[in-house]
Amino acid sequence: MKLFEFSEVVRYLPELWVGLRFTLLLVFASLAIGTVIGLLVCFGRLLGRGLLVRLCAIYTTIFRGIPEAVLMFWLYYCGPLLGGVRPSSLMAALVAMSLYVGALLSEIFRGGILAVPRGQAEAARSLGVPEFWVWTSVILPQAFRIVIPALIGVAALTVKVSGIASTIGVTELVFQANVIGGQSYRYFELFTAVGVFYFLILFPMSMIAKGYERRLMTRRK
Amino acid sequence: MERDQKPAPIVVCTKVCKRYGTFVALRDVNLDVSKGEVVCIVGPSGGGKSTFLRTINGLETIDSGTICFDGITIPGPARNVGLIRREAGMVFQSFNLFPHMTVRKNLILAPVRARGLSHAEANERAERLLKRVGIASQIDKYPDQLSGGQQQRVAIARALAMEPKVMLFDEPTSALDPEMVKEVLEVVRELAASGMTMIIVTHEMGFAREISSRVVFMVEGSIAVDAPPEQFFNAPSEPRLESFLSKVL
């Protein structure tokens, strides 16, 4: 028996494919929901006042601070005690990841907006440009450029965090590899394959983002 | 005062006060500016010149007093600030061009979004104004491809694109290399000749003397002297102005 039997990877490809699809679902859904949460919380903090600002700050602190595993377990096992509903493991993982990603993104968005020089909004306002266009034409496009590298970081983190969902039984990549490994003892091949899959998800994402960033830079030279 | 002989004032500031905590930035500032006048505000740094200029278009709020701009008053209904800003062009010390837009887009944004001009009209206006400030050939470049002097001329054209009734200049040449000061002042001079009403905060004493209808000396948050340029520079009546002029002239 060879140390690394490539045919074993091929043999279990259908199961891994199931896992990959769940991983992608978790990653893209939580990034999408997290972006919406992040934007709402960010603007709550920047434009709101009083209690709203404090609530948004508390949200960010809590969900950025709690380990994602704890949050997932908590939602999965304590959900029934609180609301009487038992979330599916997928739902618990998705909610936990979205809350986490939302907290990360809200701070990144806020930082990006605050990094746009004050004079930019002042110049637009001094021209009488309505507030909606001050934000959409002047502040946000510049803030977006600033946060691109940080967004790549969050995407990478989300991919990694999705692996934790295996612990509450979501049949994503790590879970599948674990189960098949338990039957076949082909852990080496399987987890190598899982690593490669993760790389294949992340690499194109960061390439696209880097390419976009570079295009923005060179266009101005 | 010879106010009766002047045309009706377009900017009337009455007892404008502004505090930052316990620091009084502006105390009872009164200033009238008539149509076609060019008023230069000079004085030591920290004297409240820029703060005062920025209260006129609502970039700084005021704690008491009133500002009446062409019949629109602040404090007043919330929309008044927006109404004033459309009629008051401002040029900043640090240009504040939008770096992610070409020069053309910098000039088109406000006329389209704040005045409701069509894209074609705004574009035609942008091309005409850039010709006027002498940089028509740079229209499709980005701000960071231009020199400081060119950027400030674009900023002036951008403000003019709203066809403002008054232009506010906040130290327009202070961030420029010496050799570029001239080209910007040339544009301001041309504007003055065209009859534009202007309020200019500046450290360029020679320029203030040459271009102003009145020069205002601001120190410690209030207006200490408000006089025609000859009187202002030749016969300073105020000890603080005298000492200021002896340092800068």
XYZ file of C-alpha atoms in Angstrom:
470
model
C 0.000 0.000 0.000
C 1.364 3.346 -1.050
C 1.460 6.196 1.424
C -0.682 8.396 -0.815
C -3.193 6.584 -2.995
C -4.563 9.137 -5.429
C -7.258 6.760 -6.660
C -8.802 6.942 -3.180
C -9.419 10.633 -3.664
C -11.084 9.937 -6.988
C -13.139 7.167 -5.456
C -14.597 9.424 -2.784
C -14.976 12.419 -5.058
C -18.814 12.271 -5.062
C -18.891 12.503 -1.249
C -16.325 15.277 -1.233
C -18.355 17.066 -3.899
C -21.340 17.078 -1.529
C -19.079 18.541 1.147
C -17.703 21.172 -1.205
C -21.194 22.314 -2.114
C -22.141 22.788 1.531
C -18.909 24.636 2.200
C -19.572 26.974 -0.714
C -23.146 27.475 0.439
C -22.000 28.381 3.964
C -19.287 30.719 2.710
C -21.239 32.649 0.121
C -24.494 32.821 2.062
C -22.797 34.058 5.223
C -20.712 36.561 3.250
C -23.867 37.879 1.590
C -25.932 38.075 4.785
C -22.913 39.344 6.703
C -22.455 42.162 4.180
C -26.037 43.305 4.720
C -25.648 43.108 8.514
C -22.262 44.807 8.305
C -23.636 47.718 6.279
C -26.630 48.184 8.583
C -24.514 48.094 11.742
C -21.841 50.327 10.244
C -24.363 52.987 9.254
C -26.160 52.549 12.571
C -22.943 53.525 14.285
C -21.960 56.296 11.886
C -25.304 57.986 11.300
C -27.437 56.916 14.256
C -27.476 58.438 17.669
C -27.910 57.441 21.289
C -29.109 53.924 21.949
C -28.743 52.741 18.340
C -25.052 53.594 18.296
C -24.522 51.743 21.550
C -26.458 48.675 20.420
C -24.439 48.491 17.202
C -21.191 48.805 19.154
C -22.279 46.059 21.544
C -23.225 43.790 18.643
C -19.811 44.251 17.057
C -17.923 43.646 20.276
C -19.884 40.531 21.205
C -19.920 38.733 17.890
C -16.379 39.614 16.997
C -15.228 38.368 20.367
C -17.068 35.070 20.801
C -15.297 32.093 19.209
C -17.377 30.976 16.221
C -17.474 27.401 17.550
C -19.081 28.541 20.790
C -21.644 30.564 18.889
C -22.523 27.607 16.658
C -22.858 25.176 19.553
C -24.833 27.705 21.512
C -27.339 28.335 18.724
C -27.589 24.641 17.942
C -28.089 23.336 21.467
C -29.587 26.318 23.304
C -31.906 27.441 20.516
C -34.573 24.912 21.493
C -34.454 26.035 25.143
C -35.051 29.650 24.235
C -37.425 29.650 21.299
C -38.719 26.101 21.367
C -37.462 25.614 17.822
C -34.595 23.366 17.014
C -32.555 24.874 14.225
C -31.087 22.514 11.693
C -27.333 22.276 11.956
C -27.039 24.102 8.644
C -29.261 26.918 9.877
C -27.365 27.227 13.166
C -24.032 27.340 11.340
C -25.296 29.846 8.807
C -26.715 32.195 11.441
C -23.580 31.963 13.576
C -21.274 32.626 10.627
C -23.416 35.493 9.324
C -23.413 37.181 12.732
C -19.655 36.764 12.942
C -18.961 37.971 9.413
C -21.392 40.866 9.917
C -19.484 41.991 12.994
C -16.133 41.820 11.195
C -17.421 43.623 8.121
C -19.179 46.373 10.069
C -15.852 47.407 11.560
C -14.052 47.166 8.230
C -16.712 49.250 6.479
C -16.655 51.813 9.268
C -12.879 52.039 9.161
C -12.948 52.446 5.390
C -15.505 55.231 5.493
C -13.666 57.060 8.265
C -10.440 56.772 6.277
C -11.849 58.867 3.440
C -10.556 62.399 4.084
C -13.164 64.721 5.598
C -12.518 67.260 2.876
C -14.059 64.926 0.306
C -17.534 65.015 1.824
C -17.111 68.708 2.594
C -16.261 69.478 -1.019
C -19.284 67.560 -2.268
C -21.577 69.169 0.304
C -20.211 72.633 -0.419
C -21.319 72.106 -4.031
C -24.864 71.425 -2.838
C -24.738 67.749 -3.824
C -27.603 65.935 -2.037
C -26.543 63.663 0.807
C -27.499 60.468 -1.050
C -25.074 61.308 -3.850
C -22.407 62.531 -1.429
C -22.383 58.968 -0.110
C -22.842 56.957 -3.289
C -20.660 59.044 -5.606
C -17.952 60.372 -3.327
C -17.538 58.598 0.013
C -18.414 54.949 -0.639
C -16.422 54.450 -3.864
C -13.314 55.732 -2.099
C -14.020 53.731 1.042
C -14.453 50.589 -1.054
C -11.001 50.989 -2.574
C -9.528 51.284 0.878
C -11.163 48.131 2.242
C -10.520 45.698 -0.641
C -7.487 44.058 1.021
C -9.383 43.650 4.294
C -12.322 42.116 2.428
C -10.034 39.443 1.005
C -8.991 38.685 4.561
C -12.587 38.277 5.714
C -13.399 36.014 2.759
C -10.426 33.819 3.632
C -11.439 33.735 7.271
C -14.995 32.772 6.349
C -13.779 29.831 4.317
C -11.724 28.623 7.256
C -14.469 29.159 9.792
C -16.902 27.128 7.694
C -14.896 24.029 8.686
C -16.094 24.447 12.258
C -19.652 23.761 11.082
C -18.615 20.110 10.845
C -18.675 19.937 14.640
C -22.440 20.453 14.730
C -22.992 18.059 11.842
C -23.162 20.182 8.709
C -22.042 17.849 5.910
C -19.429 20.230 4.529
C -15.893 19.331 3.449
C -14.333 18.587 6.826
C -17.346 16.585 7.985
C -17.379 14.476 4.827
C -13.661 13.807 4.992
C -14.017 12.788 8.638
C -16.869 10.390 7.966
C -15.279 8.745 4.953
C -11.978 8.645 6.785
C -13.634 6.810 9.619
C -14.725 4.105 7.208
C -11.684 3.892 4.957
C -8.811 5.142 7.129
C -7.719 7.232 4.156
C -7.334 10.357 6.275
C -4.121 11.405 4.570
C -5.576 11.422 1.070
C -8.906 12.830 2.140
C -7.645 15.748 4.184
C -5.031 16.570 1.584
C -7.863 16.756 -0.907
C -9.843 18.953 1.484
C -6.870 21.301 1.783
C -6.593 21.503 -1.978
C -10.301 22.253 -2.252
C -10.024 25.106 0.231
C -7.108 26.483 -1.716
C -9.083 26.249 -4.933
C -11.893 28.285 -3.380
C -9.667 30.963 -1.910
C -7.080 31.371 -4.628
C -9.432 32.591 -7.376
C -11.214 34.859 -4.881
C -8.038 36.628 -3.865
C -6.805 36.740 -7.466
C -9.976 38.451 -8.623
C -9.820 40.933 -5.767
C -6.118 41.636 -6.322
C -6.663 42.074 -10.031
C -9.498 44.501 -9.387
C -7.384 46.434 -6.917
C -4.502 46.630 -9.357
C -6.792 47.827 -12.122
C -8.027 50.651 -9.903
C -4.453 51.631 -9.105
C -2.996 51.586 -12.596
C -5.951 53.362 -14.145
C -5.033 56.445 -12.198
C -1.399 56.568 -13.295
C -20.746 103.815 6.996
C -21.609 104.482 3.396
C -23.906 101.512 3.168
C -26.742 103.444 1.527
C -24.722 104.048 -1.617
C -23.875 100.386 -2.116
C -26.010 97.850 -3.941
C -28.011 95.534 -1.697
C -25.802 93.165 0.287
C -25.910 89.527 -0.818
C -24.272 88.138 2.331
C -25.192 89.581 5.700
C -23.605 88.082 8.798
C -24.963 89.387 12.063
C -23.427 88.731 15.464
C -22.124 85.317 14.451
C -20.741 83.368 17.420
C -19.074 79.972 17.520
C -17.515 78.114 20.425
C -15.538 74.910 20.655
C -16.068 73.925 24.284
C -14.748 76.908 26.207
C -12.719 78.273 23.287
C -14.489 81.106 21.521
C -13.734 80.763 17.797
C -15.990 83.558 16.610
C -17.433 86.378 18.704
C -20.081 88.697 17.326
C -18.808 88.743 13.778
C -20.683 91.233 11.589
C -19.953 91.400 7.874
C -21.931 92.592 4.879
C -20.836 91.776 1.377
C -22.517 93.425 -1.600
C -22.925 92.055 -5.081
C -19.713 92.350 -7.058
C -17.556 93.053 -4.032
C -14.311 91.234 -3.397
C -13.625 90.976 0.315
C -10.313 89.571 1.500
C -10.029 88.306 5.051
C -6.539 88.355 6.514
C -5.119 87.876 9.972
C -2.963 85.612 12.125
C -3.591 81.862 12.105
C -6.098 80.716 14.659
C -7.921 84.015 14.363
C -11.093 82.415 13.047
C -10.830 83.346 9.345
C -11.445 79.881 7.931
C -14.015 79.022 10.583
C -15.957 82.141 9.710
C -15.817 81.446 5.973
C -17.068 77.909 6.597
C -20.052 79.126 8.608
C -21.338 80.980 5.546
C -22.099 77.755 3.637
C -22.934 75.741 6.729
C -19.803 73.590 6.885
C -19.538 74.913 10.438
C -22.650 75.418 12.523
C -23.027 78.601 14.521
C -24.042 78.932 18.155
C -25.768 82.282 17.828
C -26.282 85.087 15.359
C -27.620 84.824 11.827
C -26.263 84.535 8.328
C -28.436 85.719 5.493
C -27.309 84.617 2.067
C -29.254 86.157 -0.797
C -32.440 86.064 1.267
C -31.853 82.586 2.709
C -31.239 82.584 6.448
C -29.411 80.231 8.760
C -30.309 79.177 11.313
C -33.602 78.425 9.612
C -35.444 75.519 8.012
C -33.214 72.485 7.466
C -33.231 72.851 3.697
C -31.716 76.339 3.835
C -28.160 75.085 4.191
C -28.560 73.081 0.992
C -30.048 76.074 -0.812
C -27.114 78.259 0.191
C -24.546 75.657 -0.808
C -25.911 75.545 -4.329
C -25.361 79.293 -4.654
C -22.030 79.526 -2.836
C -19.027 77.933 -4.493
C -16.145 77.042 -2.211
C -12.485 76.497 -2.983
C -10.391 74.751 -0.362
C -6.764 75.044 0.644
C -6.180 71.354 -0.135
C -8.239 71.351 -3.381
C -10.381 68.376 -2.284
C -10.893 67.138 -5.822
C -12.516 63.712 -6.031
C -9.493 61.473 -6.724
C -11.495 58.572 -8.160
C -13.085 60.709 -10.867
C -11.628 62.326 -13.950
C -11.530 66.098 -14.115
C -14.592 65.951 -16.349
C -16.567 63.915 -13.816
C -15.436 66.187 -10.995
C -17.074 69.070 -12.825
C -20.194 67.211 -13.905
C -21.245 65.681 -10.577
C -22.774 68.710 -8.875
C -24.563 70.310 -11.855
C -26.222 66.964 -12.614
C -27.043 65.919 -9.043
C -27.726 69.299 -7.455
C -29.014 71.369 -10.383
C -30.648 68.659 -12.449
C -28.717 69.484 -15.606
C -28.571 66.824 -18.283
C -25.297 65.051 -18.746
C -24.743 66.778 -22.081
C -25.401 70.243 -20.667
C -23.104 69.627 -17.713
C -20.424 68.272 -20.012
C -20.627 71.287 -22.284
C -20.371 73.540 -19.226
C -17.372 71.583 -17.920
C -15.509 71.958 -21.203
C -16.240 75.677 -21.363
C -15.068 76.292 -17.778
C -11.885 74.292 -18.145
C -11.060 76.377 -21.186
C -11.672 79.466 -19.081
C -9.198 78.358 -16.404
C -6.746 77.251 -19.082
C -6.622 73.481 -18.680
C -9.021 72.178 -21.313
C -6.476 69.592 -22.418
C -6.466 67.868 -19.014
C -10.175 67.106 -18.979
C -9.909 63.315 -19.033
C -7.046 63.025 -16.577
C -7.307 62.109 -12.925
C -6.498 64.757 -10.294
C -3.267 63.074 -9.183
C -1.913 63.427 -12.707
C -2.076 67.218 -12.422
C 0.180 69.741 -10.705
C -1.054 71.524 -7.600
C -1.789 74.692 -9.526
C -3.747 72.779 -12.130
C -5.680 70.931 -9.443
C -6.672 74.172 -7.768
C -7.801 75.593 -11.100
C -9.925 72.495 -11.619
C -11.373 73.026 -8.141
C -12.271 76.592 -9.055
C -13.886 75.407 -12.291
C -15.769 72.736 -10.347
C -17.234 75.384 -8.044
C -18.051 77.632 -11.015
C -19.892 74.781 -12.706
C -22.744 75.369 -10.259
C -22.896 78.998 -11.486
C -22.718 80.294 -7.913
C -23.665 83.801 -6.870
C -20.750 84.048 -4.466
C -17.368 82.325 -4.394
C -15.714 81.503 -1.081
C -11.957 80.906 -1.131
C -10.292 79.311 1.874
C -6.570 80.039 1.494
C -6.547 78.879 -2.126
C -2.786 79.243 -2.597
C -1.444 78.156 0.803
C -0.810 74.538 -0.239
C 0.837 75.467 -3.529
C 4.473 75.609 -4.526
C 5.503 79.242 -5.037
C 5.744 78.981 -8.814
C 2.135 77.796 -9.012
C 0.622 80.531 -6.889
C 0.595 82.940 -9.809
C -1.484 80.806 -12.165
C -4.184 80.345 -9.522
C -4.245 84.017 -8.555
C -4.525 84.834 -12.247
C -7.775 82.850 -12.401
C -9.104 84.565 -9.276
C -8.170 87.925 -10.750
C -10.047 87.117 -13.930
C -13.085 86.140 -11.842
C -12.943 89.453 -10.001
C -12.793 91.305 -13.295
C -15.890 89.441 -14.465
C -17.781 90.884 -11.496
C -17.986 87.756 -9.345
C -18.745 88.388 -5.678
C -15.963 86.809 -3.646
C -14.880 86.318 -0.069
C -11.247 85.276 0.075
C -9.301 84.130 3.102
C -5.672 84.621 2.152
C -2.119 85.230 3.280
C -1.164 86.863 -0.023
C -1.067 90.491 1.118
C -0.011 91.913 -2.231
C -2.854 90.091 -3.912
C -5.372 91.206 -1.282
C -4.277 94.776 -1.728
C -4.573 94.606 -5.491
C -7.861 92.774 -5.846
C -10.038 93.726 -2.871
C -12.853 96.176 -2.583
C -12.430 95.789 1.170
C -9.950 94.062 3.400
C -11.032 92.585 6.711
C -8.621 91.903 9.571
C -9.721 89.077 11.795
C -8.053 88.357 15.080
C -9.103 86.402 18.176
C -12.434 85.517 16.609
C -13.647 88.970 15.743
C -13.302 91.535 13.009
C -10.932 94.241 14.171
C -10.630 96.231 10.941
C -12.833 96.444 7.857
C -11.508 99.003 5.405
C -10.733 99.689 1.745
C -7.284 98.338 0.809
C -5.422 101.677 0.603
C -6.535 102.669 4.066
C -6.045 99.134 5.385
C -2.423 98.851 4.302
C -1.259 102.475 4.318
C -2.881 103.777 7.451
C -3.585 100.884 9.761
C -5.630 102.251 12.594
C -5.346 99.288 14.925
C -2.241 98.338 16.895
C -2.824 94.611 16.344
C -3.142 95.153 12.594
C -0.020 97.283 12.612
C 1.948 94.576 14.355
C 0.507 91.903 12.023
C 1.403 93.893 8.909
C 4.913 94.566 10.183
C 5.411 90.794 10.393
C 4.017 89.808 7.004
C 4.875 92.695 4.707
